[in-house]
Amino acid sequence: MGGASFSQPWRSMPLNNEKNLNFIKSYKPQNNDVENLRILLHGPVGAGKSSFINSVESVLLGRVTGRVMTDTISGCSFTKKYKAFKIHKDPESFYPFIFNDTMGFERRNGVNVEDIKLALMGHVTEGYKFIPGVRLKESDQEYNSCPSLDDRVHALVCVIPADSVSLISDEVVRKMRDVRLAASDMGILQLAILTKVDESCPEVKNNINNVYKSMYLKAQVDKFSLMLGIPQNCIFLVKNYESELQTNEDINGLILIALRQMIVYGEDFINNL
């Protein structure tokens, strides 16, 4: 980890929170066969997948929330079931996008790669319990044999801690790469978010606005891009809400940029079918 910074941001990221928020609030899938755009999060254990869902909800509700259960000390995945999360737009309605949270990848255990592939195709129903080393079968009650376009995943997001890029085992990289290639075969557009950027760089911890000036974080983006084959302009840096008691416009800005791109990619996938 390092604190060296570029004099100018290595990526131009205008944090126009109001514009991005208006885009998200006005979004509605153009395809009438899709009620909700489905975004699936995957990645290693402890990457911040569940925390990211909480953080998106915090931004959109204007207060820090913790509806999705997380754990800070367990060495194994805290998420055990395939669950969909919708966020209230107002007391009467929800935003037209869904986050699907998944069990994390581990070197020996963790979620079965084949279960993630089945989820991409819409075959996994909500509430399915992930069992390490065991895949969902067509004969299982939780297997959706006739998924609709609405059941399928429309955008795939890989989540990884920025300070752990170099520490990911070859086996976990192989699993993430396997999922990426399967999603590519299905035409699903993908992006990645590197979390815990403040824990990775002292300059960013002091000022979140230094995130795209950090030499260390730029190196992690380069490294992760080479590792998984995701283009650099599809990799976003975010800080989840973890210790904060109130939302912050600078933290919100990074989350909104990533969320907007997830929606854009998902909408492109639906319209390309």
Coordinates of C-alpha atoms in Angstrom, one line a residue:
M1 CA 0.0 0.0 0.0
G2 CA 1.3 3.4 -0.8
G3 CA 0.4 7.1 -0.5
A4 CA 2.1 8.6 -3.6
S5 CA -0.2 10.6 -5.9
F6 CA -0.2 12.0 -9.4
S7 CA -0.5 15.7 -9.7
Q8 CA -3.6 15.3 -11.9
P9 CA -6.3 12.6 -11.8
W10 CA -5.5 9.6 -14.0
R11 CA -9.1 9.3 -14.9
S12 CA -11.5 12.2 -15.4
M13 CA -14.5 11.6 -13.2
P14 CA -16.8 14.6 -12.9
L15 CA -18.8 13.9 -9.7
N16 CA -22.2 15.3 -10.9
N17 CA -24.3 13.7 -8.2
E18 CA -27.5 15.5 -9.1
K19 CA -27.3 14.5 -12.7
N20 CA -26.5 10.8 -11.9
L21 CA -29.2 10.6 -9.2
N22 CA -31.8 12.1 -11.7
F23 CA -30.7 9.5 -14.3
I24 CA -31.2 6.7 -11.7
K25 CA -34.5 8.0 -10.4
S26 CA -35.9 8.4 -13.9
Y27 CA -34.7 5.0 -15.2
K28 CA -37.1 2.4 -16.4
P29 CA -36.3 -0.6 -18.6
Q30 CA -37.3 0.0 -22.1
N31 CA -38.1 -3.6 -22.8
N32 CA -41.6 -4.4 -21.7
D33 CA -40.6 -8.0 -20.9
V34 CA -38.3 -6.7 -18.1
E35 CA -39.9 -5.3 -15.0
N36 CA -36.6 -5.1 -13.1
L37 CA -33.0 -4.8 -14.3
R38 CA -31.1 -7.6 -12.5
I39 CA -27.5 -6.9 -11.3
L40 CA -25.5 -9.8 -9.9
L41 CA -22.5 -9.3 -7.7
H42 CA -19.8 -11.9 -7.4
G43 CA -16.3 -12.0 -6.0
P44 CA -14.1 -13.4 -3.2
V45 CA -15.2 -13.7 0.4
G46 CA -15.1 -10.4 2.3
A47 CA -14.9 -8.3 -0.9
G48 CA -17.8 -6.0 0.2
K49 CA -20.6 -7.2 -2.0
S50 CA -23.3 -7.0 0.6
S51 CA -21.8 -3.7 1.9
F52 CA -22.1 -2.3 -1.6
I53 CA -25.8 -3.0 -1.7
N54 CA -26.2 -1.3 1.7
S55 CA -24.2 1.6 0.4
V56 CA -26.3 2.0 -2.8
E57 CA -29.4 2.0 -0.6
S58 CA -27.8 4.5 1.7
V59 CA -27.2 6.9 -1.2
L60 CA -30.7 6.6 -2.6
L61 CA -32.4 6.9 0.8
G62 CA -30.2 9.7 2.1
R63 CA -29.3 7.8 5.3
V64 CA -26.9 5.0 6.2
T65 CA -28.7 1.7 6.2
G66 CA -27.7 -1.9 7.0
R67 CA -30.5 -4.0 5.7
V68 CA -28.2 -6.6 4.0
M69 CA -26.4 -8.5 6.8
T70 CA -22.6 -8.3 6.8
D71 CA -19.8 -9.7 8.9
T72 CA -16.4 -8.2 9.6
I73 CA -14.5 -11.0 11.4
S74 CA -15.5 -14.3 9.8
G75 CA -13.0 -15.8 7.3
C76 CA -15.8 -17.5 5.3
S77 CA -18.7 -16.1 3.4
F78 CA -21.5 -14.5 5.5
T79 CA -23.9 -14.7 2.6
K80 CA -25.3 -18.2 2.4
K81 CA -28.4 -17.8 0.2
Y82 CA -29.2 -16.4 -3.2
K83 CA -31.2 -13.3 -2.4
A84 CA -32.6 -10.4 -4.3
F85 CA -32.7 -6.9 -2.9
K86 CA -35.0 -4.1 -4.1
I87 CA -34.7 -0.5 -2.8
H88 CA -37.7 1.6 -2.0
K89 CA -38.1 4.7 -4.2
D90 CA -41.0 5.9 -2.1
P91 CA -43.4 4.2 0.4
E92 CA -45.4 2.8 -2.5
S93 CA -42.8 1.7 -5.1
F94 CA -39.3 0.4 -5.7
Y95 CA -36.5 1.3 -8.0
P96 CA -36.8 -0.9 -11.2
F97 CA -33.5 -2.7 -10.6
I98 CA -32.6 -5.6 -8.3
F99 CA -29.3 -6.6 -6.8
N100 CA -28.6 -10.3 -6.4
D101 CA -26.1 -11.1 -3.7
T102 CA -24.1 -14.3 -3.8
M103 CA -21.8 -16.4 -1.6
G104 CA -18.2 -15.5 -2.0
F105 CA -15.5 -17.5 -3.8
E106 CA -12.9 -19.3 -1.7
R107 CA -9.8 -21.2 -2.7
R108 CA -11.2 -24.6 -1.5
N109 CA -14.8 -23.9 -0.5
G110 CA -17.2 -21.0 -1.2
V111 CA -19.9 -20.8 -3.9
N112 CA -19.9 -23.3 -6.7
V113 CA -19.0 -21.6 -10.0
E114 CA -21.7 -23.6 -11.8
D115 CA -24.3 -22.1 -9.5
I116 CA -23.3 -18.6 -10.5
K117 CA -23.5 -19.7 -14.2
L118 CA -27.0 -21.0 -13.6
A119 CA -28.0 -17.8 -11.8
L120 CA -26.8 -15.8 -14.8
M121 CA -29.3 -17.8 -16.9
G122 CA -32.1 -17.3 -14.4
H123 CA -32.3 -20.9 -13.3
V124 CA -31.7 -20.1 -9.6
T125 CA -34.7 -19.0 -7.5
E126 CA -34.5 -16.7 -4.6
G127 CA -33.8 -18.4 -1.3
Y128 CA -31.6 -21.1 -2.7
K129 CA -28.9 -22.1 -0.2
F130 CA -25.4 -22.3 -1.6
I131 CA -23.6 -25.4 -0.5
P132 CA -19.8 -25.4 -1.2
G133 CA -18.8 -28.1 -3.6
V134 CA -22.5 -28.9 -4.5
R135 CA -24.3 -27.5 -7.5
L136 CA -28.0 -26.9 -8.1
K137 CA -29.6 -29.7 -10.1
E138 CA -32.5 -29.6 -12.4
S139 CA -34.5 -31.9 -10.1
D140 CA -34.1 -29.5 -7.2
Q141 CA -37.0 -27.5 -6.0
E142 CA -35.1 -24.2 -6.3
Y143 CA -34.3 -24.8 -10.0
N144 CA -36.2 -22.6 -12.3
S145 CA -36.6 -24.7 -15.5
C146 CA -38.2 -21.9 -17.6
P147 CA -36.6 -18.6 -16.7
S148 CA -38.1 -15.5 -18.3
L149 CA -36.0 -12.5 -19.5
D150 CA -36.9 -10.9 -16.2
D151 CA -35.3 -13.8 -14.2
R152 CA -32.0 -13.6 -16.1
V153 CA -29.1 -11.5 -15.0
H154 CA -28.6 -8.3 -17.1
A155 CA -25.4 -7.0 -15.7
L156 CA -22.5 -8.8 -13.9
V157 CA -20.3 -7.0 -11.4
C158 CA -17.1 -8.4 -9.9
V159 CA -16.4 -6.9 -6.5
I160 CA -12.9 -7.1 -4.9
P161 CA -11.1 -5.1 -2.2
A162 CA -8.5 -2.8 -3.7
D163 CA -5.8 -3.8 -1.1
S164 CA -6.3 -7.5 -1.9
V165 CA -5.8 -7.6 -5.7
S166 CA -2.3 -9.1 -5.3
L167 CA -3.4 -11.5 -2.6
I168 CA -6.1 -13.3 -4.6
S169 CA -5.3 -17.0 -5.0
D170 CA -4.9 -18.5 -8.5
E171 CA -7.9 -20.7 -7.8
V172 CA -10.2 -17.8 -7.0
V173 CA -9.0 -15.9 -10.1
R174 CA -9.7 -19.0 -12.1
K175 CA -13.3 -19.2 -10.7
M176 CA -13.9 -15.5 -11.4
R177 CA -12.5 -15.8 -14.9
D178 CA -14.7 -18.8 -15.5
V179 CA -17.8 -16.8 -14.6
R180 CA -16.6 -13.9 -16.8
L181 CA -16.2 -16.1 -19.8
A182 CA -19.6 -17.8 -19.3
A183 CA -21.2 -14.3 -19.0
S184 CA -19.4 -13.2 -22.1
D185 CA -20.8 -16.2 -24.0
M186 CA -24.3 -15.1 -22.9
G187 CA -23.6 -11.5 -24.1
I188 CA -23.9 -10.1 -20.5
L189 CA -21.9 -6.9 -20.1
Q190 CA -19.6 -6.8 -17.1
L191 CA -17.8 -4.3 -14.9
A192 CA -15.9 -4.4 -11.6
I193 CA -15.7 -2.3 -8.5
L194 CA -12.6 -2.1 -6.2
T195 CA -13.8 -1.5 -2.7
K196 CA -12.1 -0.3 0.5
V197 CA -10.1 2.3 -1.4
D198 CA -9.7 4.3 1.8
E199 CA -8.0 1.4 3.6
S200 CA -5.6 0.9 0.6
C201 CA -4.1 4.4 0.4
P202 CA -3.4 7.0 3.2
E203 CA -4.0 9.9 0.8
V204 CA -7.4 8.6 0.0
K205 CA -8.2 7.9 3.6
N206 CA -7.4 11.6 4.3
N207 CA -9.4 12.8 1.4
I208 CA -11.7 10.5 -0.7
N209 CA -11.4 13.0 -3.6
N210 CA -7.8 11.8 -4.1
V211 CA -9.0 8.4 -5.2
Y212 CA -8.2 8.9 -8.9
K213 CA -4.9 10.5 -8.1
S214 CA -3.6 7.6 -6.2
M215 CA -0.6 5.8 -7.9
Y216 CA -1.3 2.7 -5.8
L217 CA -4.9 2.4 -6.8
K218 CA -4.1 3.0 -10.4
A219 CA -1.6 0.1 -10.2
Q220 CA -4.3 -2.1 -8.7
V221 CA -6.7 -1.3 -11.5
D222 CA -4.0 -2.1 -14.1
K223 CA -3.2 -5.4 -12.3
F224 CA -6.9 -6.5 -11.9
S225 CA -7.6 -5.6 -15.6
L226 CA -4.7 -7.9 -16.6
M227 CA -5.8 -10.6 -14.2
L228 CA -9.4 -10.9 -15.2
G229 CA -9.4 -9.3 -18.7
I230 CA -11.9 -6.6 -17.7
P231 CA -11.0 -3.3 -19.5
Q232 CA -9.8 -0.5 -17.3
N233 CA -12.7 1.8 -18.2
C234 CA -15.0 -0.9 -16.8
I235 CA -13.3 -0.9 -13.4
F236 CA -14.6 1.6 -10.8
L237 CA -13.3 2.6 -7.4
V238 CA -15.8 2.9 -4.5
K239 CA -15.9 3.3 -0.8
N240 CA -18.7 1.5 1.0
Y241 CA -20.4 3.0 4.0
E242 CA -19.0 1.1 7.0
S243 CA -18.0 3.3 9.9
E244 CA -20.0 6.4 8.8
L245 CA -23.2 7.4 10.5
Q246 CA -24.3 9.9 7.8
T247 CA -24.0 9.9 4.1
N248 CA -21.3 12.0 2.4
E249 CA -21.6 13.6 -1.1
D250 CA -18.0 12.6 -2.1
I251 CA -18.6 8.9 -1.1
N252 CA -22.0 9.1 -2.8
G253 CA -20.5 10.4 -6.0
L254 CA -18.2 7.3 -6.5
I255 CA -21.1 4.9 -5.8
L256 CA -23.5 6.8 -8.1
I257 CA -21.0 6.7 -11.0
A258 CA -20.6 2.9 -10.6
L259 CA -24.4 2.3 -10.2
R260 CA -25.2 4.4 -13.3
Q261 CA -22.8 2.3 -15.4
M262 CA -24.3 -0.9 -14.1
I263 CA -27.7 0.3 -15.2
V264 CA -26.4 1.5 -18.6
Y265 CA -24.7 -1.9 -19.2
G266 CA -27.7 -3.9 -18.1
E267 CA -30.0 -1.8 -20.4
D268 CA -27.6 -2.3 -23.3
F269 CA -27.7 -6.1 -22.8
I270 CA -31.6 -6.1 -22.7
N271 CA -31.8 -4.0 -25.8
N272 CA -29.2 -6.1 -27.7
L273 CA -31.2 -9.3 -27.3

